[in-house]
Amino acid sequence: MFFCSLLRALRAPCPSLIALAALSVPLSNATAVAAAHNQAGHAPLTLPEALQRTAAQHPVFDGYRARLSAADGRSLQAATRPAPELGL
């Protein structure tokens, strides 16, 4: 049940799921990334930008997206009709 709701959320990401993923990033890593971002002369990273990057780059979400794509492909393939055959 949880897995299905998670897959549905990946099609249209909900803020709570993205926030959960953002919290799974170690704080020391997030601090290092923010420091490097600021040293490169960029504007400070906002929370929506950080959540969007986390959702796009989190390895767990990559796996879920791949599974969802495979399931969509199997569904599409199952719905196609077989090629017609001519018997003589």
Tab-separated table of C-alpha atoms in Angstrom:
chain	number	residue	atom	x	y	z
A	1	MET	CA	0.000	0.000	0.000
A	2	PHE	CA	2.756	2.426	0.954
A	3	PHE	CA	4.746	1.577	-2.171
A	4	CYS	CA	1.758	2.302	-4.442
A	5	SER	CA	1.099	5.660	-2.832
A	6	LEU	CA	4.804	6.483	-3.137
A	7	LEU	CA	4.767	5.663	-6.849
A	8	ARG	CA	1.691	7.818	-7.357
A	9	ALA	CA	3.441	10.643	-5.528
A	10	LEU	CA	6.416	10.379	-7.881
A	11	ARG	CA	4.185	11.082	-10.846
A	12	ALA	CA	3.015	14.289	-9.163
A	13	PRO	CA	5.463	14.945	-6.314
A	14	CYS	CA	3.864	16.106	-3.112
A	15	PRO	CA	5.744	18.548	-0.872
A	16	SER	CA	5.717	16.220	2.138
A	17	LEU	CA	7.426	13.421	0.188
A	18	ILE	CA	10.053	15.800	-1.138
A	19	ALA	CA	10.607	17.220	2.326
A	20	LEU	CA	11.080	13.711	3.693
A	21	ALA	CA	13.739	13.051	1.073
A	22	ALA	CA	15.455	16.321	1.874
A	23	LEU	CA	15.631	15.350	5.525
A	24	SER	CA	17.285	12.073	4.608
A	25	VAL	CA	20.345	13.930	3.303
A	26	PRO	CA	23.001	14.113	6.014
A	27	LEU	CA	23.212	17.597	7.500
A	28	SER	CA	26.984	17.796	7.104
A	29	ASN	CA	26.663	17.061	3.388
A	30	ALA	CA	23.909	19.655	2.972
A	31	THR	CA	26.058	22.235	4.767
A	32	ALA	CA	29.047	21.442	2.543
A	33	VAL	CA	26.950	21.746	-0.599
A	34	ALA	CA	25.502	25.073	0.541
A	35	ALA	CA	28.987	26.409	1.344
A	36	ALA	CA	30.318	25.357	-2.060
A	37	HIS	CA	27.272	26.881	-3.723
A	38	ASN	CA	27.837	30.227	-1.974
A	39	GLN	CA	31.596	30.228	-2.663
A	40	ALA	CA	30.951	29.777	-6.368
A	41	GLY	CA	29.248	33.176	-6.425
A	42	HIS	CA	25.697	31.870	-6.648
A	43	ALA	CA	22.739	33.253	-4.758
A	44	PRO	CA	21.832	31.368	-1.558
A	45	LEU	CA	19.919	28.171	-2.135
A	46	THR	CA	16.254	28.491	-1.230
A	47	LEU	CA	14.216	25.717	0.371
A	48	PRO	CA	12.081	25.080	-2.751
A	49	GLU	CA	15.251	24.832	-4.873
A	50	ALA	CA	16.834	22.439	-2.386
A	51	LEU	CA	13.719	20.246	-2.311
A	52	GLN	CA	13.534	20.210	-6.101
A	53	ARG	CA	17.203	19.201	-6.404
A	54	THR	CA	16.769	16.523	-3.768
A	55	ALA	CA	13.775	15.028	-5.555
A	56	ALA	CA	15.633	15.076	-8.877
A	57	GLN	CA	18.910	13.601	-7.608
A	58	HIS	CA	18.031	11.265	-4.739
A	59	PRO	CA	19.114	7.710	-5.670
A	60	VAL	CA	16.077	6.098	-4.038
A	61	PHE	CA	13.764	8.140	-6.231
A	62	ASP	CA	15.742	7.121	-9.331
A	63	GLY	CA	14.963	3.489	-8.527
A	64	TYR	CA	11.290	4.234	-7.999
A	65	ARG	CA	11.110	6.159	-11.275
A	66	ALA	CA	12.717	3.222	-13.103
A	67	ARG	CA	10.243	0.769	-11.559
A	68	LEU	CA	7.337	3.034	-12.455
A	69	SER	CA	8.564	3.332	-16.046
A	70	ALA	CA	8.949	-0.446	-16.307
A	71	ALA	CA	5.434	-0.980	-14.926
A	72	ASP	CA	4.027	1.524	-17.425
A	73	GLY	CA	5.832	-0.296	-20.248
A	74	ARG	CA	4.478	-3.685	-19.155
A	75	SER	CA	0.973	-2.241	-18.952
A	76	LEU	CA	1.261	-0.740	-22.431
A	77	GLN	CA	2.642	-3.968	-23.861
A	78	ALA	CA	-0.110	-6.039	-22.260
A	79	ALA	CA	-2.757	-3.755	-23.767
A	80	THR	CA	-1.495	-4.089	-27.353
A	81	ARG	CA	-3.198	-6.552	-29.640
A	82	PRO	CA	-1.215	-9.369	-31.211
A	83	ALA	CA	-0.188	-9.010	-34.835
A	84	PRO	CA	-2.776	-10.471	-37.223
A	85	GLU	CA	-1.893	-13.780	-38.895
A	86	LEU	CA	-3.110	-15.069	-42.208
A	87	GLY	CA	-3.638	-18.813	-42.382
A	88	LEU	CA	-3.657	-20.540	-45.759
